[in-house]
Amino acid sequence: MFCVDALDVAAELALPAYFFFASAASDFAIFLNMPYLYPGLPSFKDMGDTLVHSPGMRPVRAVDMPLSVQDKESDMTKTRMYQFKRIAEGRGVLVNSFDWLEPTALKALADGVCVPGRPTPRVFCIGPLVNDGKKSGDGETRHECLAWLDAQPERSVVFLCFGSIGAVSAAQLREIAYGLESSGHRFLWVVRSPPADPADVFQPRLEPDLDALLPEGFMERTRDRGMVLKMWAPQAEVLRHAATGAFVTHCGWNSALEAIMAGVPMICYPMYAEQALNKVFMVEEMKIAVPLEGYEKRMVKAEEIEAKLRLVMETGEGRKLRETLAAARKMASDAISNGGSSEVAFAEFLRDLENGGCNN
């Protein structure tokens, strides 16, 4: 999505230009409109809980807009506005989503309300494009956590994982530990070392020292119902395991789609990029998740963690989430099956590509 200068190369060669957007169609609709909306607003960082209204879309709090555009005067925001505006010059956009999941955004895009004064690129929802949770090779060793999950009751385990680079402070790790312990639920938790610089989520990290990071005695007190992994877990396989009952996630879009394909309800702790925006639509529009209050300040208290775990694992609201996820799982599977909406959309993209001329 960010390689918008490729448009110039495509134009020189008289080729149609298409973009691949790896996140939600809802994000895309808001990004397309942002270069026209933002000039009339203060910096999002100064607006707090004020709602931002994008045409055809659910209002979003300014604090939930992507971190890269929070400061209106920053070079990063100016770069993003340039990129978002130029995307509209493309002939079409392939989006990693499916029609059933995001009808509001797809209607806004189809109605052309996101880009004033010019046509909106055609959107092809071709997802979900996610790991299917199957082993990649016959000789691959099965991860130890899967054997541990085999021994747990169905839908009894809370899985906590914040993606390949997501990490929280040492203080937040302790709050998570206390919340897990107080909840009484089984858990599988992937722990990464806290970042030395919270503003740099991409910095390399050493393997975490669990004894130093987690509360004294935590591992021993929870050893009969919990497993803590360092750095990584086979996420897609864990989510599709019958023992997994909830997923505490950073709301990366691939992770959300993997949970949808597994039918697992989510508990949201967005951290960077467009994850807070994803959270808004996952919670309010798609009804497949609940939020952890306090994520905006990067500090969710143990009591909140315990409460949301219990809500999802023990209450009627949790059952309703699972029912919604079961429907979403079926619709996602149907979308990528023969004759499904995503397969049809990809075939339409290929026809459009064959028939396309210069993208202007």
CSV table of C-alpha atoms in Angstrom, one decimal:
chain,number,residue,atom,x,y,z
A,1,MET,CA,0.0,0.0,0.0
A,2,PHE,CA,2.8,2.4,0.8
A,3,CYS,CA,4.6,2.0,-2.6
A,4,VAL,CA,2.4,4.7,-4.2
A,5,ASP,CA,5.2,6.0,-6.4
A,6,ALA,CA,4.9,2.8,-8.4
A,7,LEU,CA,1.9,4.5,-9.9
A,8,ASP,CA,4.2,6.7,-11.9
A,9,VAL,CA,6.1,3.7,-13.3
A,10,ALA,CA,2.8,2.0,-14.2
A,11,ALA,CA,1.7,5.1,-16.0
A,12,GLU,CA,4.9,5.4,-18.0
A,13,LEU,CA,4.5,1.8,-19.1
A,14,ALA,CA,0.8,2.2,-19.8
A,15,LEU,CA,-0.1,-0.5,-17.3
A,16,PRO,CA,-3.0,-0.6,-14.9
A,17,ALA,CA,-1.9,-0.2,-11.3
A,18,TYR,CA,-3.5,-2.1,-8.4
A,19,PHE,CA,-2.7,-2.0,-4.6
A,20,PHE,CA,-2.9,-4.8,-2.1
A,21,PHE,CA,-4.2,-3.6,1.3
A,22,ALA,CA,-3.3,-6.2,4.0
A,23,SER,CA,-5.6,-4.7,6.7
A,24,ALA,CA,-9.3,-4.2,7.1
A,25,ALA,CA,-11.6,-2.6,4.5
A,26,SER,CA,-12.8,-0.4,7.3
A,27,ASP,CA,-9.3,1.0,7.7
A,28,PHE,CA,-9.0,1.5,4.0
A,29,ALA,CA,-12.2,3.5,3.8
A,30,ILE,CA,-11.0,5.8,6.6
A,31,PHE,CA,-7.5,6.2,5.1
A,32,LEU,CA,-8.9,7.1,1.7
A,33,ASN,CA,-10.9,10.0,3.2
A,34,MET,CA,-8.2,11.2,5.7
A,35,PRO,CA,-6.3,13.5,3.4
A,36,TYR,CA,-9.6,15.5,2.9
A,37,LEU,CA,-10.8,15.3,6.4
A,38,TYR,CA,-7.7,15.9,8.5
A,39,PRO,CA,-6.8,19.5,7.2
A,40,GLY,CA,-9.9,20.8,8.9
A,41,LEU,CA,-9.2,19.2,12.3
A,42,PRO,CA,-6.6,19.6,15.1
A,43,SER,CA,-4.0,16.9,15.6
A,44,PHE,CA,-5.6,13.7,16.7
A,45,LYS,CA,-3.3,13.6,19.7
A,46,ASP,CA,-4.9,16.8,20.9
A,47,MET,CA,-8.5,15.6,20.4
A,48,GLY,CA,-8.6,12.7,22.9
A,49,ASP,CA,-12.0,11.0,23.0
A,50,THR,CA,-13.5,13.4,20.4
A,51,LEU,CA,-15.2,11.4,17.7
A,52,VAL,CA,-13.9,11.7,14.1
A,53,HIS,CA,-16.6,11.3,11.5
A,54,SER,CA,-15.5,9.8,8.1
A,55,PRO,CA,-18.3,9.7,5.4
A,56,GLY,CA,-20.3,6.5,5.5
A,57,MET,CA,-18.3,5.1,8.5
A,58,ARG,CA,-18.8,4.5,12.2
A,59,PRO,CA,-17.4,7.5,14.2
A,60,VAL,CA,-14.0,6.8,15.7
A,61,ARG,CA,-12.3,8.4,18.7
A,62,ALA,CA,-9.3,10.5,17.7
A,63,VAL,CA,-7.2,8.5,20.2
A,64,ASP,CA,-7.9,5.3,18.2
A,65,MET,CA,-6.6,6.7,14.9
A,66,PRO,CA,-3.3,5.2,13.8
A,67,LEU,CA,-0.2,6.3,15.8
A,68,SER,CA,1.5,7.3,12.6
A,69,VAL,CA,-1.0,10.1,12.0
A,70,GLN,CA,-1.6,11.3,15.6
A,71,ASP,CA,0.6,14.4,15.2
A,72,LYS,CA,-0.7,16.4,12.3
A,73,GLU,CA,2.5,18.4,11.7
A,74,SER,CA,4.9,15.4,11.8
A,75,ASP,CA,6.8,14.2,8.7
A,76,MET,CA,5.3,10.8,9.2
A,77,THR,CA,1.7,12.1,9.0
A,78,LYS,CA,2.5,14.2,5.9
A,79,THR,CA,4.0,11.1,4.3
A,80,ARG,CA,0.9,9.1,5.1
A,81,MET,CA,-1.4,11.8,3.7
A,82,TYR,CA,0.5,11.7,0.5
A,83,GLN,CA,0.3,8.0,0.3
A,84,PHE,CA,-3.4,7.8,1.2
A,85,LYS,CA,-4.3,10.4,-1.4
A,86,ARG,CA,-2.4,8.8,-4.2
A,87,ILE,CA,-4.0,5.4,-3.5
A,88,ALA,CA,-7.1,6.8,-5.1
A,89,GLU,CA,-5.2,7.0,-8.4
A,90,GLY,CA,-5.0,3.2,-8.7
A,91,ARG,CA,-7.3,1.2,-10.9
A,92,GLY,CA,-8.3,-1.1,-8.0
A,93,VAL,CA,-7.4,-2.4,-4.6
A,94,LEU,CA,-7.2,-6.0,-3.4
A,95,VAL,CA,-8.2,-6.2,0.3
A,96,ASN,CA,-7.6,-9.0,2.8
A,97,SER,CA,-11.1,-9.3,4.0
A,98,PHE,CA,-14.5,-10.7,2.9
A,99,ASP,CA,-17.8,-9.2,2.0
A,100,TRP,CA,-19.9,-10.5,4.9
A,101,LEU,CA,-17.5,-9.1,7.5
A,102,GLU,CA,-17.4,-5.4,6.6
A,103,PRO,CA,-20.6,-4.4,4.8
A,104,THR,CA,-20.6,-0.8,6.1
A,105,ALA,CA,-17.1,0.0,4.8
A,106,LEU,CA,-17.7,-1.8,1.5
A,107,LYS,CA,-20.9,0.2,1.0
A,108,ALA,CA,-19.0,3.5,1.7
A,109,LEU,CA,-16.4,2.5,-0.8
A,110,ALA,CA,-18.8,1.4,-3.4
A,111,ASP,CA,-20.9,4.6,-3.0
A,112,GLY,CA,-17.8,6.7,-3.6
A,113,VAL,CA,-18.2,8.8,-0.5
A,114,CYS,CA,-14.6,8.3,0.8
A,115,VAL,CA,-12.9,10.2,-2.0
A,116,PRO,CA,-14.6,13.6,-2.8
A,117,GLY,CA,-14.4,14.8,-6.4
A,118,ARG,CA,-12.9,11.7,-8.1
A,119,PRO,CA,-13.7,8.0,-8.6
A,120,THR,CA,-12.9,5.5,-5.8
A,121,PRO,CA,-10.8,2.6,-6.9
A,122,ARG,CA,-12.6,-0.6,-7.3
A,123,VAL,CA,-12.3,-2.8,-4.2
A,124,PHE,CA,-11.8,-6.6,-4.5
A,125,CYS,CA,-12.2,-8.4,-1.2
A,126,ILE,CA,-10.2,-11.6,-1.7
A,127,GLY,CA,-9.6,-12.8,1.9
A,128,PRO,CA,-9.2,-14.1,4.4
A,129,LEU,CA,-5.6,-14.8,3.4
A,130,VAL,CA,-4.2,-16.4,6.5
A,131,ASN,CA,-2.2,-19.3,7.7
A,132,ASP,CA,-4.4,-22.4,7.8
A,133,GLY,CA,-2.8,-23.7,11.0
A,134,LYS,CA,-1.4,-26.8,9.3
A,135,LYS,CA,2.2,-28.0,9.6
A,136,SER,CA,4.3,-26.9,6.6
A,137,GLY,CA,6.2,-30.2,6.2
A,138,ASP,CA,6.1,-33.9,7.1
A,139,GLY,CA,9.3,-33.6,9.1
A,140,GLU,CA,8.3,-30.6,11.2
A,141,THR,CA,8.3,-31.2,14.9
A,142,ARG,CA,5.0,-30.4,16.7
A,143,HIS,CA,5.4,-27.6,19.2
A,144,GLU,CA,5.3,-28.6,22.8
A,145,CYS,CA,2.4,-26.2,23.6
A,146,LEU,CA,0.1,-28.2,21.3
A,147,ALA,CA,0.7,-31.3,23.3
A,148,TRP,CA,-0.1,-29.3,26.4
A,149,LEU,CA,-3.3,-28.1,24.8
A,150,ASP,CA,-4.2,-31.7,24.0
A,151,ALA,CA,-4.5,-32.3,27.7
A,152,GLN,CA,-6.9,-29.4,28.4
A,153,PRO,CA,-10.7,-29.4,28.3
A,154,GLU,CA,-12.4,-28.0,25.2
A,155,ARG,CA,-12.6,-24.2,25.0
A,156,SER,CA,-10.9,-23.8,28.5
A,157,VAL,CA,-7.7,-22.0,27.6
A,158,VAL,CA,-7.1,-18.3,27.2
A,159,PHE,CA,-4.3,-17.7,24.7
A,160,LEU,CA,-2.3,-14.4,25.0
A,161,CYS,CA,-0.1,-13.4,22.2
A,162,PHE,CA,0.7,-9.9,20.9
A,163,GLY,CA,2.1,-10.8,17.4
A,164,SER,CA,5.7,-11.1,16.2
A,165,ILE,CA,6.9,-7.7,17.6
A,166,GLY,CA,4.3,-6.6,20.2
A,167,ALA,CA,5.5,-6.3,23.7
A,168,VAL,CA,4.5,-4.5,26.9
A,169,SER,CA,6.3,-3.0,29.9
A,170,ALA,CA,7.5,-5.0,32.8
A,171,ALA,CA,4.8,-3.4,35.0
A,172,GLN,CA,2.2,-4.5,32.5
A,173,LEU,CA,3.5,-8.0,32.4
A,174,ARG,CA,3.0,-8.2,36.2
A,175,GLU,CA,-0.6,-6.9,35.9
A,176,ILE,CA,-1.3,-9.5,33.2
A,177,ALA,CA,0.1,-12.2,35.5
A,178,TYR,CA,-2.0,-11.1,38.5
A,179,GLY,CA,-5.1,-11.0,36.3
A,180,LEU,CA,-4.5,-14.4,34.9
A,181,GLU,CA,-3.9,-15.9,38.3
A,182,SER,CA,-7.0,-14.2,39.8
A,183,SER,CA,-9.2,-15.4,37.0
A,184,GLY,CA,-8.6,-19.0,37.8
A,185,HIS,CA,-8.7,-19.9,34.0
A,186,ARG,CA,-6.2,-22.0,32.1
A,187,PHE,CA,-3.9,-20.0,30.0
A,188,LEU,CA,-1.2,-20.2,27.3
A,189,TRP,CA,0.9,-16.9,27.4
A,190,VAL,CA,3.6,-15.8,25.0
A,191,VAL,CA,5.9,-13.4,26.8
A,192,ARG,CA,8.4,-11.1,25.1
A,193,SER,CA,11.0,-8.9,26.8
A,194,PRO,CA,9.8,-5.3,27.4
A,195,PRO,CA,11.2,-2.8,24.8
A,196,ALA,CA,14.0,-0.6,26.0
A,197,ASP,CA,12.4,2.2,24.1
A,198,PRO,CA,8.6,2.0,24.1
A,199,ALA,CA,8.5,4.2,21.0
A,200,ASP,CA,10.5,1.7,18.9
A,201,VAL,CA,8.4,-1.5,18.6
A,202,PHE,CA,10.7,-2.9,15.9
A,203,GLN,CA,13.9,-3.1,18.0
A,204,PRO,CA,15.4,-6.6,18.4
A,205,ARG,CA,14.9,-8.1,21.9
A,206,LEU,CA,16.7,-10.7,24.0
A,207,GLU,CA,14.9,-13.7,25.3
A,208,PRO,CA,12.8,-12.8,28.4
A,209,ASP,CA,14.0,-13.7,31.9
A,210,LEU,CA,10.7,-15.0,33.2
A,211,ASP,CA,11.8,-15.2,36.9
A,212,ALA,CA,12.8,-11.5,36.8
A,213,LEU,CA,9.8,-10.3,34.9
A,214,LEU,CA,6.9,-12.2,36.4
A,215,PRO,CA,5.6,-12.0,40.1
A,216,GLU,CA,7.5,-14.1,42.5
A,217,GLY,CA,6.0,-17.6,42.8
A,218,PHE,CA,3.6,-17.0,39.8
A,219,MET,CA,5.0,-19.8,37.7
A,220,GLU,CA,4.8,-22.3,40.6
A,221,ARG,CA,1.3,-21.2,41.6
A,222,THR,CA,-0.1,-21.6,38.1
A,223,ARG,CA,1.9,-24.5,36.8
A,224,ASP,CA,-1.1,-26.9,36.9
A,225,ARG,CA,-3.2,-24.7,34.7
A,226,GLY,CA,-0.9,-22.4,32.7
A,227,MET,CA,2.0,-22.5,30.3
A,228,VAL,CA,4.3,-19.5,29.6
A,229,LEU,CA,6.3,-19.5,26.3
A,230,LYS,CA,9.2,-17.2,25.5
A,231,MET,CA,9.0,-15.1,22.3
A,232,TRP,CA,6.8,-17.2,20.0
A,233,ALA,CA,4.0,-19.8,19.6
A,234,PRO,CA,2.5,-21.4,16.5
A,235,GLN,CA,-0.5,-19.0,16.6
A,236,ALA,CA,-2.7,-20.4,13.9
A,237,GLU,CA,-2.4,-23.9,15.2
A,238,VAL,CA,-3.1,-22.7,18.8
A,239,LEU,CA,-6.2,-20.8,17.7
A,240,ARG,CA,-7.6,-23.7,15.8
A,241,HIS,CA,-7.0,-26.1,18.7
A,242,ALA,CA,-10.2,-27.3,20.4
A,243,ALA,CA,-8.9,-26.3,23.8
A,244,THR,CA,-8.6,-22.6,23.0
A,245,GLY,CA,-11.5,-20.6,24.3
A,246,ALA,CA,-10.4,-16.9,24.0
A,247,PHE,CA,-7.6,-14.9,22.5
A,248,VAL,CA,-6.0,-11.8,24.1
A,249,THR,CA,-4.6,-10.0,21.0
A,250,HIS,CA,-2.9,-6.8,19.9
A,251,CYS,CA,-5.5,-6.6,17.1
A,252,GLY,CA,-3.1,-7.0,14.2
A,253,TRP,CA,-5.4,-7.8,11.2
A,254,ASN,CA,-3.8,-11.1,10.3
A,255,SER,CA,-4.3,-12.2,14.0
A,256,ALA,CA,-7.9,-11.1,13.9
A,257,LEU,CA,-8.5,-13.1,10.7
A,258,GLU,CA,-6.8,-16.2,12.1
A,259,ALA,CA,-9.1,-16.0,15.1
A,260,ILE,CA,-12.2,-15.6,12.9
A,261,MET,CA,-11.2,-18.6,10.9
A,262,ALA,CA,-10.9,-20.5,14.2
A,263,GLY,CA,-14.1,-19.1,15.7
A,264,VAL,CA,-12.3,-17.8,18.8
A,265,PRO,CA,-13.6,-14.6,20.5
A,266,MET,CA,-11.0,-11.9,21.1
A,267,ILE,CA,-10.0,-9.6,24.0
A,268,CYS,CA,-8.4,-6.5,22.5
A,269,TYR,CA,-5.2,-4.8,23.6
A,270,PRO,CA,-4.1,-2.7,20.6
A,271,MET,CA,-0.6,-1.4,20.6
A,272,TYR,CA,0.7,0.2,17.5
A,273,ALA,CA,0.0,1.0,13.8
A,274,GLU,CA,-3.7,0.7,12.9
A,275,GLN,CA,-4.5,-1.8,15.7
A,276,ALA,CA,-6.7,0.6,17.8
A,277,LEU,CA,-8.7,1.3,14.6
A,278,ASN,CA,-9.1,-2.4,14.1
A,279,LYS,CA,-10.3,-2.7,17.7
A,280,VAL,CA,-13.1,-0.2,17.1
A,281,PHE,CA,-14.5,-2.2,14.2
A,282,MET,CA,-13.9,-5.6,15.8
A,283,VAL,CA,-15.8,-4.5,19.0
A,284,GLU,CA,-18.4,-2.1,17.7
A,285,GLU,CA,-19.1,-3.2,14.1
A,286,MET,CA,-18.2,-6.9,13.8
A,287,LYS,CA,-19.2,-7.8,17.4
A,288,ILE,CA,-16.4,-10.4,17.6
A,289,ALA,CA,-14.3,-8.9,20.5
A,290,VAL,CA,-14.3,-7.0,23.8
A,291,PRO,CA,-11.8,-4.3,24.7
A,292,LEU,CA,-9.4,-4.1,27.6
A,293,GLU,CA,-9.9,-0.6,29.2
A,294,GLY,CA,-6.7,1.2,29.7
A,295,TYR,CA,-4.9,0.2,26.5
A,296,GLU,CA,-4.6,3.8,25.5
A,297,LYS,CA,-2.2,4.5,28.3
A,298,ARG,CA,-0.4,1.1,27.8
A,299,MET,CA,-1.5,0.0,31.3
A,300,VAL,CA,-4.4,-2.4,31.8
A,301,LYS,CA,-5.0,-3.3,35.5
A,302,ALA,CA,-5.1,-6.8,36.7
A,303,GLU,CA,-8.8,-6.4,37.8
A,304,GLU,CA,-9.8,-5.4,34.2
A,305,ILE,CA,-7.9,-8.3,32.8
A,306,GLU,CA,-9.6,-10.7,35.2
A,307,ALA,CA,-13.0,-9.2,34.5
A,308,LYS,CA,-12.7,-9.5,30.7
A,309,LEU,CA,-11.4,-13.0,30.9
A,310,ARG,CA,-14.4,-14.0,33.0
A,311,LEU,CA,-16.8,-12.1,30.7
A,312,VAL,CA,-15.7,-14.0,27.7
A,313,MET,CA,-15.2,-17.4,29.3
A,314,GLU,CA,-18.1,-17.5,31.8
A,315,THR,CA,-21.0,-15.3,30.8
A,316,GLY,CA,-23.8,-15.0,28.3
A,317,GLU,CA,-22.0,-12.2,26.5
A,318,GLY,CA,-19.1,-14.6,25.9
A,319,ARG,CA,-21.6,-17.2,24.5
A,320,LYS,CA,-23.0,-14.5,22.2
A,321,LEU,CA,-19.5,-13.7,21.0
A,322,ARG,CA,-18.8,-17.3,20.2
A,323,GLU,CA,-22.1,-17.6,18.3
A,324,THR,CA,-21.1,-14.5,16.2
A,325,LEU,CA,-17.7,-16.0,15.6
A,326,ALA,CA,-19.2,-19.3,14.6
A,327,ALA,CA,-21.2,-17.5,11.9
A,328,ALA,CA,-18.2,-15.5,10.9
A,329,ARG,CA,-16.1,-18.6,10.6
A,330,LYS,CA,-18.6,-20.2,8.3
A,331,MET,CA,-18.9,-17.1,6.1
A,332,ALA,CA,-15.1,-16.8,5.9
A,333,SER,CA,-14.8,-20.4,4.8
A,334,ASP,CA,-17.6,-20.0,2.3
A,335,ALA,CA,-16.0,-16.8,0.9
A,336,ILE,CA,-12.8,-18.6,-0.1
A,337,SER,CA,-14.6,-21.8,-1.3
A,338,ASN,CA,-15.4,-22.5,-4.9
A,339,GLY,CA,-17.9,-19.9,-6.0
A,340,GLY,CA,-17.5,-17.9,-2.8
A,341,SER,CA,-17.4,-14.1,-2.8
A,342,SER,CA,-13.7,-13.9,-2.4
A,343,GLU,CA,-13.0,-16.4,-5.2
A,344,VAL,CA,-15.4,-14.5,-7.4
A,345,ALA,CA,-13.8,-11.2,-6.5
A,346,PHE,CA,-10.3,-12.5,-7.4
A,347,ALA,CA,-11.7,-13.8,-10.8
A,348,GLU,CA,-13.2,-10.4,-11.4
A,349,PHE,CA,-9.8,-8.8,-10.6
A,350,LEU,CA,-8.1,-11.0,-13.2
A,351,ARG,CA,-10.7,-10.1,-15.8
A,352,ASP,CA,-10.2,-6.4,-14.9
A,353,LEU,CA,-6.5,-6.8,-15.2
A,354,GLU,CA,-6.8,-8.4,-18.6
A,355,ASN,CA,-9.2,-5.7,-19.8
A,356,GLY,CA,-7.4,-2.7,-18.1
A,357,GLY,CA,-5.6,0.1,-19.8
A,358,CYS,CA,-3.5,2.9,-18.4
A,359,ASN,CA,-4.7,3.6,-14.8
A,360,ASN,CA,-5.5,7.2,-15.6
